[in-house]
Each structure stands twice: as C-alpha cells, then as structure tokens.
mmCIF file of C-alpha atoms and ligand atoms in Angstrom:
data_model
loop_
_atom_site.group_PDB
_atom_site.id
_atom_site.type_symbol
_atom_site.label_atom_id
_atom_site.label_comp_id
_atom_site.label_asym_id
_atom_site.label_seq_id
_atom_site.Cartn_x
_atom_site.Cartn_y
_atom_site.Cartn_z
ATOM 1 C CA MET J 1355 21.157 8.419 12.784
ATOM 2 C CA ILE J 1356 19.674 5.286 11.457
ATOM 3 C CA SER J 1357 22.142 2.497 11.477
ATOM 4 C CA LEU J 1358 21.647 -0.897 9.765
ATOM 5 C CA SER J 1359 23.001 -3.611 11.935
ATOM 6 C CA PRO J 1360 25.298 -6.062 9.889
ATOM 7 C CA SER J 1361 23.105 -9.394 10.675
ATOM 8 C CA LEU J 1362 19.948 -7.326 9.110
ATOM 9 C CA GLN J 1363 21.870 -6.234 6.235
ATOM 10 C CA SER J 1364 22.932 -9.723 5.750
ATOM 11 C CA ARG J 1365 19.336 -11.089 6.230
ATOM 12 C CA LEU J 1366 17.984 -8.717 3.617
ATOM 13 C CA SER J 1367 20.628 -8.728 0.970
ATOM 14 C CA THR J 1368 18.759 -11.620 -1.020
ATOM 15 C CA PRO J 1369 15.719 -11.140 -3.011
ATOM 16 C CA LEU J 1370 12.564 -11.750 -1.320
ATOM 17 C CA LYS J 1371 11.409 -14.934 -2.511
ATOM 18 C CA ILE J 1372 7.591 -15.319 -3.026
ATOM 19 C CA GLY J 1373 7.018 -18.958 -4.240
ATOM 20 C CA SER J 1374 8.959 -19.448 -7.484
ATOM 21 C CA PHE J 1375 8.941 -15.459 -7.777
ATOM 22 C CA GLU J 1376 11.571 -13.282 -6.684
ATOM 23 C CA VAL J 1377 11.201 -9.256 -5.896
ATOM 24 C CA LYS J 1378 14.613 -7.608 -5.560
ATOM 25 C CA SER J 1379 13.089 -5.378 -2.895
ATOM 26 C CA ARG J 1380 11.867 -5.755 0.548
ATOM 27 C CA VAL J 1381 9.764 -2.873 0.965
ATOM 28 C CA LEU J 1382 6.208 -3.172 -0.807
ATOM 29 C CA GLN J 1383 3.552 -0.618 -1.690
ATOM 30 C CA SER J 1384 0.329 -1.824 0.028
ATOM 31 C CA PRO J 1385 -3.028 -2.213 -1.598
ATOM 32 C CA LEU J 1386 -5.159 1.126 -0.460
ATOM 33 C CA SER J 1387 -8.801 1.202 -1.711
ATOM 34 C CA GLY J 1388 -9.224 4.743 -3.635
ATOM 35 C CA VAL J 1389 -5.640 5.112 -3.860
ATOM 36 C CA THR J 1390 -3.109 2.686 -5.428
ATOM 37 C CA ASP J 1391 -4.416 2.962 -9.344
ATOM 38 C CA LEU J 1392 -2.246 2.952 -11.669
ATOM 39 C CA VAL J 1393 -1.385 6.470 -11.664
ATOM 40 C CA PHE J 1394 -0.503 6.513 -8.263
ATOM 41 C CA ARG J 1395 1.620 3.123 -8.789
ATOM 42 C CA ARG J 1396 3.412 4.751 -11.635
ATOM 43 C CA LEU J 1397 4.509 7.839 -9.277
ATOM 44 C CA VAL J 1398 5.651 5.126 -6.541
ATOM 45 C CA ARG J 1399 7.502 3.191 -9.381
ATOM 46 C CA ARG J 1400 9.633 6.059 -10.237
ATOM 47 C CA TYR J 1401 11.331 6.498 -7.012
ATOM 48 C CA ALA J 1402 11.156 2.501 -6.241
ATOM 49 C CA PRO J 1403 12.044 0.478 -9.483
ATOM 50 C CA ASP J 1404 12.360 -2.776 -7.603
ATOM 51 C CA SER J 1405 9.449 -2.805 -5.271
ATOM 52 C CA MET J 1406 6.099 -4.660 -5.453
ATOM 53 C CA MET J 1407 3.059 -2.902 -6.290
ATOM 54 C CA TYR J 1408 -0.631 -3.628 -5.242
ATOM 55 C CA THR J 1409 -3.882 -2.887 -6.897
ATOM 56 C CA GLU J 1410 -6.938 -1.476 -5.022
ATOM 57 C CA MET J 1411 -8.444 -4.579 -3.984
ATOM 58 C CA VAL J 1412 -11.220 -6.189 -6.384
ATOM 59 C CA ASN J 1413 -14.623 -7.683 -5.493
ATOM 60 C CA ALA J 1414 -14.629 -11.172 -6.896
ATOM 61 C CA THR J 1415 -18.498 -11.450 -6.906
ATOM 62 C CA GLY J 1416 -18.707 -8.403 -9.075
ATOM 63 C CA LEU J 1417 -15.895 -9.826 -11.422
ATOM 64 C CA HIS J 1418 -18.187 -13.246 -11.697
ATOM 65 C CA TYR J 1419 -21.357 -11.152 -12.965
ATOM 66 C CA VAL J 1420 -19.696 -8.172 -14.844
ATOM 67 C CA LYS J 1421 -16.963 -10.398 -16.621
ATOM 68 C CA GLU J 1422 -15.415 -7.125 -17.780
ATOM 69 C CA LEU J 1423 -12.174 -6.024 -16.005
ATOM 70 C CA PRO J 1424 -12.829 -2.937 -13.787
ATOM 71 C CA GLN J 1425 -10.537 0.021 -14.451
ATOM 72 C CA ILE J 1426 -8.992 -0.531 -10.951
ATOM 73 C CA MET J 1427 -7.867 -4.398 -12.055
ATOM 74 C CA GLU J 1428 -5.958 -2.945 -15.185
ATOM 75 C CA VAL J 1429 -2.001 -3.136 -14.697
ATOM 76 C CA ASP J 1430 0.424 -1.654 -17.266
ATOM 77 C CA PRO J 1431 2.882 -4.414 -18.301
ATOM 78 C CA LYS J 1432 5.786 -2.217 -17.662
ATOM 79 C CA GLU J 1433 5.013 -1.992 -14.084
ATOM 80 C CA ARG J 1434 5.970 -5.209 -12.846
ATOM 81 C CA PRO J 1435 6.419 -6.370 -10.158
ATOM 82 C CA ILE J 1436 2.843 -6.217 -9.554
ATOM 83 C CA SER J 1437 0.148 -8.330 -7.619
ATOM 84 C CA ILE J 1438 -3.549 -7.776 -7.736
ATOM 85 C CA GLN J 1439 -5.449 -8.181 -4.803
ATOM 86 C CA LEU J 1440 -8.978 -9.765 -4.527
ATOM 87 C CA PHE J 1441 -11.781 -10.038 -1.748
ATOM 88 C CA ASP J 1442 -14.841 -12.203 -1.498
ATOM 89 C CA CYS J 1443 -15.447 -15.108 0.719
ATOM 90 C CA ARG J 1444 -16.559 -17.596 -2.134
ATOM 91 C CA PRO J 1445 -13.891 -19.920 -3.318
ATOM 92 C CA ASP J 1446 -15.278 -20.599 -6.784
ATOM 93 C CA PHE J 1447 -15.490 -16.751 -7.398
ATOM 94 C CA LEU J 1448 -12.041 -15.859 -6.150
ATOM 95 C CA ALA J 1449 -10.420 -18.573 -8.356
ATOM 96 C CA GLU J 1450 -12.039 -17.182 -11.370
ATOM 97 C CA ALA J 1451 -11.315 -13.596 -10.330
ATOM 98 C CA ALA J 1452 -7.662 -14.906 -9.800
ATOM 99 C CA GLN J 1453 -7.577 -16.430 -13.424
ATOM 100 C CA MET J 1454 -8.417 -13.122 -14.578
ATOM 101 C CA ALA J 1455 -5.848 -11.645 -12.255
ATOM 102 C CA VAL J 1456 -3.131 -13.579 -13.929
ATOM 103 C CA ASP J 1457 -4.518 -12.980 -17.352
ATOM 104 C CA GLU J 1458 -4.394 -9.148 -16.817
ATOM 105 C CA GLY J 1459 -0.572 -9.843 -15.599
ATOM 106 C CA ALA J 1460 -0.520 -10.265 -11.945
ATOM 107 C CA ASP J 1461 2.771 -11.826 -10.710
ATOM 108 C CA THR J 1462 1.219 -12.688 -7.913
ATOM 109 C CA VAL J 1463 -2.562 -12.866 -6.405
ATOM 110 C CA ASP J 1464 -3.055 -11.437 -2.890
ATOM 111 C CA ILE J 1465 -6.379 -12.344 -1.007
ATOM 112 C CA ASN J 1466 -7.824 -9.588 1.532
ATOM 113 C CA MET J 1467 -8.365 -10.985 4.789
ATOM 114 C CA GLY J 1468 -8.053 -7.876 6.759
ATOM 115 C CA CYS J 1469 -10.236 -5.130 5.569
ATOM 116 C CA PRO J 1470 -12.336 -4.040 8.822
ATOM 117 C CA VAL J 1471 -15.022 -1.985 6.566
ATOM 118 C CA ASN J 1472 -18.624 -3.132 7.613
ATOM 119 C CA LYS J 1473 -19.654 -3.334 4.001
ATOM 120 C CA ILE J 1474 -16.903 -5.865 3.023
ATOM 121 C CA THR J 1475 -17.131 -7.769 6.492
ATOM 122 C CA LYS J 1476 -21.034 -8.242 6.384
ATOM 123 C CA ASN J 1477 -20.717 -10.171 3.128
ATOM 124 C CA GLY J 1478 -18.013 -12.495 4.607
ATOM 125 C CA GLY J 1479 -15.229 -10.793 3.118
ATOM 126 C CA GLY J 1480 -12.222 -9.241 4.667
ATOM 127 C CA SER J 1481 -11.369 -9.492 8.097
ATOM 128 C CA ALA J 1482 -14.770 -11.692 8.480
ATOM 129 C CA LEU J 1483 -12.369 -14.315 7.480
ATOM 130 C CA LEU J 1484 -10.733 -14.392 10.568
ATOM 131 C CA ARG J 1485 -13.401 -15.541 12.151
ATOM 132 C CA GLU J 1486 -13.965 -17.983 9.385
ATOM 133 C CA PRO J 1487 -10.445 -19.589 9.146
ATOM 134 C CA GLU J 1488 -11.974 -22.965 7.252
ATOM 135 C CA THR J 1489 -13.609 -20.733 4.703
ATOM 136 C CA ALA J 1490 -10.089 -18.491 4.510
ATOM 137 C CA GLU J 1491 -8.344 -21.975 3.971
ATOM 138 C CA ALA J 1492 -10.755 -23.377 1.353
ATOM 139 C CA ILE J 1493 -10.041 -19.949 -0.537
ATOM 140 C CA VAL J 1494 -6.352 -20.459 -0.299
ATOM 141 C CA ARG J 1495 -6.468 -23.630 -1.573
ATOM 142 C CA SER J 1496 -9.207 -23.220 -4.401
ATOM 143 C CA VAL J 1497 -6.893 -20.281 -5.854
ATOM 144 C CA VAL J 1498 -3.968 -22.175 -5.657
ATOM 145 C CA LYS J 1499 -5.126 -24.981 -7.669
ATOM 146 C CA ALA J 1500 -6.609 -21.954 -10.542
ATOM 147 C CA VAL J 1501 -3.753 -20.235 -10.829
ATOM 148 C CA ASN J 1502 0.485 -20.861 -11.700
ATOM 149 C CA VAL J 1503 1.404 -17.612 -10.040
ATOM 150 C CA PRO J 1504 2.024 -17.718 -6.022
ATOM 151 C CA VAL J 1505 -1.084 -17.037 -4.046
ATOM 152 C CA THR J 1506 -0.486 -14.566 -0.896
ATOM 153 C CA VAL J 1507 -2.969 -13.329 1.921
ATOM 154 C CA LYS J 1508 -3.139 -10.113 3.784
ATOM 155 C CA THR J 1509 -4.673 -10.003 7.024
ATOM 156 C CA ARG J 1510 -4.697 -8.429 10.670
ATOM 157 C CA ILE J 1511 -3.721 -10.082 14.013
ATOM 158 C CA GLY J 1512 -7.221 -11.117 14.882
ATOM 159 C CA TRP J 1513 -10.894 -9.359 15.406
ATOM 160 C CA ASN J 1514 -10.356 -7.868 18.731
ATOM 161 C CA ASP J 1515 -8.330 -7.783 21.643
ATOM 162 C CA SER J 1516 -10.077 -11.206 23.154
ATOM 163 C CA GLU J 1517 -9.976 -12.907 19.640
ATOM 164 C CA ILE J 1518 -5.952 -12.577 18.427
ATOM 165 C CA THR J 1519 -6.247 -15.447 16.309
ATOM 166 C CA ILE J 1520 -3.352 -14.633 13.850
ATOM 167 C CA LEU J 1521 -0.857 -17.665 14.876
ATOM 168 C CA ASP J 1522 -3.276 -20.290 14.233
ATOM 169 C CA PHE J 1523 -4.674 -18.655 11.223
ATOM 170 C CA ALA J 1524 -1.244 -17.442 9.342
ATOM 171 C CA LYS J 1525 -0.035 -21.392 9.808
ATOM 172 C CA ARG J 1526 -3.394 -22.479 8.199
ATOM 173 C CA MET J 1527 -2.669 -20.270 5.136
ATOM 174 C CA GLU J 1528 0.575 -21.403 5.071
ATOM 175 C CA ASP J 1529 -0.627 -25.158 5.014
ATOM 176 C CA ALA J 1530 -3.344 -24.377 2.464
ATOM 177 C CA GLY J 1531 -0.490 -23.084 0.139
ATOM 178 C CA ALA J 1532 -0.025 -19.504 0.670
ATOM 179 C CA GLN J 1533 3.441 -18.212 -0.150
ATOM 180 C CA MET J 1534 3.514 -15.101 1.583
ATOM 181 C CA ILE J 1535 1.805 -13.480 4.628
ATOM 182 C CA THR J 1536 1.367 -9.887 5.343
ATOM 183 C CA VAL J 1537 0.307 -9.242 8.629
ATOM 184 C CA HIS J 1538 -1.187 -5.738 9.740
ATOM 185 C CA GLY J 1539 -0.483 -5.797 13.588
ATOM 186 C CA ARG J 1540 -3.636 -4.274 14.409
ATOM 187 C CA THR J 1541 -7.281 -6.152 15.161
ATOM 188 C CA ARG J 1542 -9.948 -5.166 13.463
ATOM 189 C CA ALA J 1543 -11.756 -3.604 15.949
ATOM 190 C CA GLN J 1544 -8.843 -1.282 16.096
ATOM 191 C CA GLY J 1545 -9.462 -0.130 12.755
ATOM 192 C CA TYR J 1546 -6.686 2.426 12.268
ATOM 193 C CA ASN J 1547 -6.439 3.747 15.717
ATOM 194 C CA GLY J 1548 -3.495 2.907 18.268
ATOM 195 C CA ALA J 1549 -0.520 1.577 17.440
ATOM 196 C CA ALA J 1550 0.510 -1.508 15.394
ATOM 197 C CA LYS J 1551 1.116 -4.275 17.415
ATOM 198 C CA TRP J 1552 4.351 -5.603 15.847
ATOM 199 C CA GLU J 1553 5.225 -8.235 18.513
ATOM 200 C CA TRP J 1554 2.673 -10.267 16.840
ATOM 201 C CA ILE J 1555 4.409 -10.179 13.578
ATOM 202 C CA ARG J 1556 7.436 -11.519 15.201
ATOM 203 C CA ARG J 1557 5.349 -14.312 16.664
ATOM 204 C CA VAL J 1558 4.339 -15.387 13.335
ATOM 205 C CA LYS J 1559 7.854 -15.208 11.495
ATOM 206 C CA GLU J 1560 8.889 -17.549 14.577
ATOM 207 C CA ILE J 1561 6.274 -20.317 13.299
ATOM 208 C CA LEU J 1562 5.911 -20.038 9.715
ATOM 209 C CA SER J 1563 8.361 -20.677 6.600
ATOM 210 C CA ILE J 1564 6.714 -18.778 3.862
ATOM 211 C CA PRO J 1565 8.142 -15.067 4.117
ATOM 212 C CA VAL J 1566 6.180 -13.033 6.549
ATOM 213 C CA ILE J 1567 5.708 -8.996 5.656
ATOM 214 C CA GLY J 1568 5.305 -6.588 8.703
ATOM 215 C CA ASN J 1569 2.607 -3.910 7.954
ATOM 216 C CA GLY J 1570 1.378 -0.957 10.270
ATOM 217 C CA ASP J 1571 2.710 2.222 11.345
ATOM 218 C CA ILE J 1572 6.045 2.356 8.791
ATOM 219 C CA PHE J 1573 6.038 6.124 8.211
ATOM 220 C CA SER J 1574 9.385 6.460 7.802
ATOM 221 C CA VAL J 1575 12.975 4.906 7.231
ATOM 222 C CA GLU J 1576 13.739 4.539 10.837
ATOM 223 C CA ALA J 1577 10.166 2.769 11.683
ATOM 224 C CA ALA J 1578 10.791 0.279 8.762
ATOM 225 C CA VAL J 1579 14.236 -0.632 10.074
ATOM 226 C CA ARG J 1580 13.024 -1.031 13.491
ATOM 227 C CA CYS J 1581 10.208 -2.871 12.636
ATOM 228 C CA LEU J 1582 12.499 -5.451 10.534
ATOM 229 C CA GLU J 1583 14.828 -5.526 13.684
ATOM 230 C CA GLU J 1584 12.311 -6.193 15.883
ATOM 231 C CA THR J 1585 10.315 -8.351 14.234
ATOM 232 C CA GLY J 1586 12.596 -10.439 12.114
ATOM 233 C CA ALA J 1587 10.228 -9.761 8.917
ATOM 234 C CA ASP J 1588 11.334 -10.658 5.342
ATOM 235 C CA GLY J 1589 10.145 -7.173 4.485
ATOM 236 C CA VAL J 1590 7.939 -4.075 5.399
ATOM 237 C CA MET J 1591 4.662 -2.572 3.617
ATOM 238 C CA CYS J 1592 3.922 0.880 3.585
ATOM 239 C CA SER J 1593 0.511 2.067 3.513
ATOM 240 C CA ARG J 1594 -0.734 5.406 4.944
ATOM 241 C CA GLY J 1595 2.707 6.946 4.927
ATOM 242 C CA THR J 1596 2.685 6.709 1.252
ATOM 243 C CA LEU J 1597 -0.508 9.139 1.028
ATOM 244 C CA GLY J 1598 0.843 12.362 -0.456
ATOM 245 C CA TYR J 1599 4.186 11.010 -0.426
ATOM 246 C CA PRO J 1600 4.689 8.540 -3.036
ATOM 247 C CA PHE J 1601 8.648 8.740 -1.979
ATOM 248 C CA LEU J 1602 8.617 6.384 0.837
ATOM 249 C CA VAL J 1603 8.831 3.193 -0.365
ATOM 250 C CA GLY J 1604 11.885 4.231 -2.756
ATOM 251 C CA GLU J 1605 13.471 5.824 0.555
ATOM 252 C CA ILE J 1606 13.267 2.948 2.486
ATOM 253 C CA ASP J 1607 14.541 0.390 -0.048
ATOM 254 C CA TYR J 1608 17.201 2.978 -0.763
ATOM 255 C CA PHE J 1609 18.427 3.143 2.490
ATOM 256 C CA LEU J 1610 18.187 -0.910 3.069
ATOM 257 C CA LYS J 1611 20.176 -1.235 0.004
ATOM 258 C CA THR J 1612 22.732 1.611 0.759
ATOM 259 C CA GLY J 1613 22.856 2.367 4.355
ATOM 260 C CA THR J 1614 22.532 6.217 3.516
ATOM 261 C CA ILE J 1615 19.417 8.095 3.873
ATOM 262 C CA LYS J 1616 18.342 9.580 0.727
ATOM 263 C CA THR J 1617 17.826 13.173 0.617
ATOM 264 C CA PRO J 1618 14.133 13.721 0.999
ATOM 265 C CA PRO J 1619 12.248 16.079 -1.809
ATOM 266 C CA THR J 1620 11.590 19.706 -0.933
ATOM 267 C CA PRO J 1621 8.258 21.140 -0.645
ATOM 268 C CA ILE J 1622 8.561 22.328 -4.239
ATOM 269 C CA GLU J 1623 9.570 18.926 -5.520
ATOM 270 C CA ARG J 1624 6.565 17.343 -3.463
ATOM 271 C CA LEU J 1625 4.195 19.936 -5.289
ATOM 272 C CA GLU J 1626 5.699 19.305 -8.597
ATOM 273 C CA CYS J 1627 4.872 15.721 -7.890
ATOM 274 C CA ALA J 1628 1.408 16.781 -6.856
ATOM 275 C CA ARG J 1629 1.088 18.599 -10.253
ATOM 276 C CA ASP J 1630 2.002 15.456 -12.475
ATOM 277 C CA HIS J 1631 -0.281 13.480 -10.264
ATOM 278 C CA LEU J 1632 -3.251 15.455 -11.036
ATOM 279 C CA GLN J 1633 -2.330 15.607 -14.695
ATOM 280 C CA ALA J 1634 -2.009 11.911 -15.080
ATOM 281 C CA LEU J 1635 -5.320 11.396 -13.183
ATOM 282 C CA TRP J 1636 -6.871 13.389 -15.408
ATOM 283 C CA GLU J 1637 -5.617 11.754 -18.355
ATOM 284 C CA TYR J 1638 -6.671 8.291 -17.007
ATOM 285 C CA LYS J 1639 -10.154 9.113 -15.393
ATOM 286 C CA GLY J 1640 -10.973 12.267 -16.973
ATOM 287 C CA ASP J 1641 -13.562 14.763 -14.649
ATOM 288 C CA ARG J 1642 -13.962 11.791 -12.364
ATOM 289 C CA GLY J 1643 -9.990 11.838 -11.719
ATOM 290 C CA ILE J 1644 -10.083 15.379 -10.790
ATOM 291 C CA ARG J 1645 -12.777 14.668 -7.870
ATOM 292 C CA GLN J 1646 -10.268 11.825 -6.769
ATOM 293 C CA ALA J 1647 -7.675 14.193 -6.954
ATOM 294 C CA ARG J 1648 -8.854 16.551 -4.389
ATOM 295 C CA LYS J 1649 -7.810 14.297 -1.574
ATOM 296 C CA HIS J 1650 -4.324 13.455 -2.759
ATOM 297 C CA MET J 1651 -3.500 17.220 -3.564
ATOM 298 C CA THR J 1652 -4.516 18.005 -0.022
ATOM 299 C CA TRP J 1653 -2.125 15.213 1.120
ATOM 300 C CA TYR J 1654 0.686 16.642 -0.636
ATOM 301 C CA ALA J 1655 0.386 20.282 0.579
ATOM 302 C CA LYS J 1656 2.659 19.854 3.961
ATOM 303 C CA GLY J 1657 5.609 20.845 5.431
ATOM 304 C CA PHE J 1658 5.749 24.746 4.625
ATOM 305 C CA PRO J 1659 4.090 27.648 7.214
ATOM 306 C CA TRP J 1660 0.789 28.116 4.841
ATOM 307 C CA ALA J 1661 0.258 24.803 3.762
ATOM 308 C CA SER J 1662 -3.254 24.763 5.337
ATOM 309 C CA GLU J 1663 -4.175 27.541 3.057
ATOM 310 C CA LEU J 1664 -3.069 25.394 0.161
ATOM 311 C CA ARG J 1665 -4.885 22.497 1.350
ATOM 312 C CA GLY J 1666 -8.096 24.182 1.869
ATOM 313 C CA GLN J 1667 -8.024 25.753 -1.959
ATOM 314 C CA LEU J 1668 -6.794 22.058 -3.456
ATOM 315 C CA ALA J 1669 -9.647 20.624 -1.446
ATOM 316 C CA VAL J 1670 -12.344 22.167 -3.677
ATOM 317 C CA ILE J 1671 -10.911 21.865 -7.226
ATOM 318 C CA ASP J 1672 -13.396 21.120 -9.792
ATOM 319 C CA THR J 1673 -10.813 20.966 -12.887
ATOM 320 C CA ARG J 1674 -7.564 20.248 -13.902
ATOM 321 C CA GLU J 1675 -6.468 24.039 -15.337
ATOM 322 C CA GLN J 1676 -7.726 25.282 -11.806
ATOM 323 C CA GLY J 1677 -5.498 22.607 -9.947
ATOM 324 C CA ILE J 1678 -2.578 23.147 -11.995
ATOM 325 C CA LYS J 1679 -3.234 26.938 -11.532
ATOM 326 C CA ILE J 1680 -3.439 26.791 -7.757
ATOM 327 C CA ILE J 1681 -0.036 23.898 -7.552
ATOM 328 C CA GLU J 1682 2.056 26.441 -9.900
ATOM 329 C CA GLU J 1683 1.400 29.619 -7.927
ATOM 330 C CA ALA J 1684 2.382 27.732 -4.537
ATOM 331 C CA ILE J 1685 5.592 26.383 -6.129
ATOM 332 C CA ASP J 1686 6.132 30.052 -7.599
ATOM 333 C CA ARG J 1687 5.779 31.610 -4.059
ATOM 334 C CA LEU J 1688 7.714 28.764 -2.515
ATOM 335 C CA THR J 1689 10.557 29.507 -5.031
ATOM 336 C CA ALA J 1690 10.522 33.410 -4.140
ATOM 337 C CA ASN J 1691 10.267 32.431 -0.591
ATOM 338 C CA PRO J 1692 13.135 29.776 -0.289
ATOM 339 C CA SER J 1693 13.533 30.739 3.744
ATOM 340 C CA VAL J 1694 10.552 29.325 4.754
ATOM 341 C CA TRP J 1695 11.162 25.727 3.433
ATOM 342 C CA GLU J 1696 14.910 25.356 3.109
ATOM 343 C CA ALA J 1697 15.248 25.228 6.881
ATOM 344 C CA ARG J 1698 13.250 21.993 6.485
ATOM 345 C CA VAL J 1699 10.215 22.773 8.621
ATOM 346 C CA GLU J 1700 9.673 19.691 10.528
ATOM 347 C CA VAL J 1701 7.139 17.812 8.295
ATOM 348 C CA GLU J 1702 3.871 17.383 9.993
ATOM 349 C CA SER J 1703 2.734 13.893 10.544
ATOM 350 C CA LEU J 1704 2.330 11.918 7.213
ATOM 351 C CA ALA J 1705 -0.503 9.827 8.875
ATOM 352 C CA VAL J 1706 -3.749 11.346 7.474
ATOM 353 C CA PHE J 1707 -6.325 8.923 8.671
HETATM 354 C C1 FMN B 743 -7.498 4.368 2.408
HETATM 355 C C2 FMN B 743 -6.903 3.447 2.886
HETATM 356 C C3 FMN B 743 -7.328 2.194 1.902
HETATM 357 C C4 FMN B 743 -7.051 1.004 2.357
HETATM 358 N N1 FMN B 743 -7.243 0.054 1.174
HETATM 359 C C5 FMN B 743 -6.810 -1.771 1.298
HETATM 360 C C6 FMN B 743 -6.946 -2.327 0.245
HETATM 361 O O1 FMN B 743 -7.457 -2.095 -0.351
HETATM 362 N N2 FMN B 743 -6.622 -3.437 0.635
HETATM 363 C C7 FMN B 743 -5.613 -3.737 1.754
HETATM 364 O O2 FMN B 743 -5.399 -4.939 2.057
HETATM 365 N N3 FMN B 743 -5.564 -3.331 2.982
HETATM 366 C C8 FMN B 743 -6.269 -2.029 2.558
HETATM 367 N N4 FMN B 743 -5.894 -0.811 3.477
HETATM 368 C C9 FMN B 743 -4.975 -1.323 4.763
HETATM 369 C C10 FMN B 743 -3.632 -0.680 4.431
HETATM 370 O O3 FMN B 743 -2.892 -1.831 3.205
HETATM 371 C C11 FMN B 743 -2.694 -1.243 5.588
HETATM 372 O O4 FMN B 743 -2.508 -2.543 5.976
HETATM 373 C C12 FMN B 743 -3.113 -0.455 6.965
HETATM 374 O O5 FMN B 743 -3.514 1.371 6.398
HETATM 375 C C13 FMN B 743 -1.956 -0.352 7.846
HETATM 376 O O6 FMN B 743 -0.872 0.047 7.476
HETATM 377 P P1 FMN B 743 -0.220 1.572 8.225
HETATM 378 O O7 FMN B 743 -0.690 1.955 9.699
HETATM 379 O O8 FMN B 743 1.172 1.907 7.786
HETATM 380 O O9 FMN B 743 -1.334 2.472 7.276
HETATM 381 C C14 FMN B 743 -6.226 0.476 3.215
HETATM 382 C C15 FMN B 743 -6.038 1.983 4.356
HETATM 383 C C16 FMN B 743 -6.318 2.810 3.923
HETATM 384 C C17 FMN B 743 -5.840 3.913 4.894
#
C-alpha cells in the first residue's frame, strides 16, 4: 500500500516552476531517442494531460548544415507543455538550434549532457560534457542568451565511479543560467546497468535553488513516490518504464494529485493502445513507421501467458495490415479467455533495456 506523506503532498501541491514557465505536473516524460516521437507523445498525453514531454534529442550541427527541421523536431501546437532536446558541444550551433526549437513551439529548450553513446561522446556531446564543464557552461550561457524560454539541462552523476562530478557540475549549470536540471542517477560508465544512485539526486537538490528532477529506475508509482521522498526532488522523470506502457506518467501524476491508485490497463487495453500506436506510426511515417513499430509492439505484449508467442509475431511485421490483424486476433483470444488475464498475472518487469 503506497501512501503519500502530508509533507510530500504539500511540497508537490504547487506547479513546477521552470523559470517563468509553470507546469501543472511533477511527472515528466523523458526524451527517448527512437521512441518519443510525436506519435508516442500523443499517447502519453492521453493519460497525462498536464505533464511535460520531451522530443528525441536533436543534433545541433545537423540543423546548422541542413537548416530544415527534421521530423523528430516536429511539435504539435496542441501537445504543450513540450521541451525540445538538443545535443552538441558547440555553443554557437546550439544557440542557433535553440532558436529554431523556439520557433517550432518549444516551451523550454533542454540540453543533453548525459547521453553515454560513443557516437555522441566522441564528438564532444552528451555525457562527454561532464568532463568539459567549461564548455558545458559556455553552452548554457550561449543558449540562454539566444532564446526567451527557459533553458534546462539533463545529465548523469559523472563519467564513472571515480569521477562523480555532479555536485560541481550542477552548480555550474545553475550559475550559467540553467532553470532546471534533471539528474539521471547513473554514471556514463554504467550505461543503463546497475541501480540508479538517487542519493546523488538528493545531494544536488540540497545545493541548488533551481528545480531538480530525479531520473533513473522510475518504473512504478511506488518508485516515483520513494524517489521523491528520498531525494527531495521537485519532480520525477519516467524513461524505460514507459516503453510499451505510455500509461505510466499519467498513473504517477494521478497518484500524486489524488493519493489514489488509478486502475491499471488490462492486457486487452494495452493491446488496443498498441494497435492505435501502430496505426498512428503508419499514418505519420509510412512503411518506415512500421519498421519502427516492431520494437514498440513487442514491448506492449506483456502480462499474459502467451505474450512471448505474440512478441515473436510482432517483432517481424512488415505491413500495417499484418500488425493490426495479429493484434486484433490477440485481443479476440484474450476476450474469449478472460481467466488468463483477469487474475492480473504479475506483469513482468517493464524494463526492456
Ligand atoms: C532507448 C533510449 C533512448 C534514450 N534517449 C535519450 C535521449 O534522446 N535524450 C536523453 O536525454 N536521454 C535519453 N535516454 C536516457 C533516458 O532519458 C533516461 O535518462 C534513462 O533511461 C534513465 O532512466 P530509467 O532508468 O528510468 O530508464 C534514452 C534511454 C533509452 C533507454
């Protein structure tokens, strides 16, 4: 039984203030490359009307040379509050990209200083900036000067266990003008392995005045509440827990606002959501959308006895029709056999990475 302490309840009862921008939810949907496109964000938004969404990270150098908006930067005017996330190591290119982000409708601009992927760090972006704090400061200053919306930073606790630099780094970001910082409680060396060390989020919160958002291992309402209690963070950001489960942000937000647990979706409702996701990806991206849909579809198929058989079928779909047919047959089969899921089979871990 999860409960919300009165002190947490009162701490979270006001809007999240990111500079001059107010958000009516303390639960954020993280940027996820290859996942949080317009289609996915619309699904999350269905269940989390007030939460902040993030685009996938956008390469500022790419924008500088191409000068046209890539599809991953496209924002629906109805989907606010929305942040566009950028990555790069060049303050001037990032400033230019940030202006394009604001023109596209971004309520805030977020700079990625946490991505661990070699392709990004070898060019000086993502978590490589943890080792170049002066460059990171110059980036924040340059972007803050270029745009009239709040600039935020998302980062990790350090490069590796012997270089946990987040306290100094976070302070520098605040001093350079960042209006919020999201701390993923892992080092770059950890990738996505091992537990997130929330302890460091608490320590960052103790020394900053700007809002601090806790990130890492928020897979449930219970984890979100525990992270908020243990760290004193101003909000939590959900990431892998939303893969195949766009309900999570809304479920946590609902609990924080009402103190009651929202009934989770049944396997049938999850598959109906998968079908909507597939259809929308196809409408937005055509055949490319179907290839991208494969991973999403397999993430949805969980929590009933023959889910792994279904995942195998969905992993290789080639067309929208094929995918919809497989999902609808699965829905029919579940409808005909409610006993296999009504007992609320313990849902497997939602972590897929
Ligand atoms: C598939 C995938 C894509 C990601 N893409 C981004 C990204 O574009 N920008 C970013 O700041 N973080 C990205 N992340 C990191 C997450 O936002 C988050 O910080 C991390 O997964 C930790 O949270 P979790 O333990 O709840 O998953 C990505 C993570 C995954 C698994």
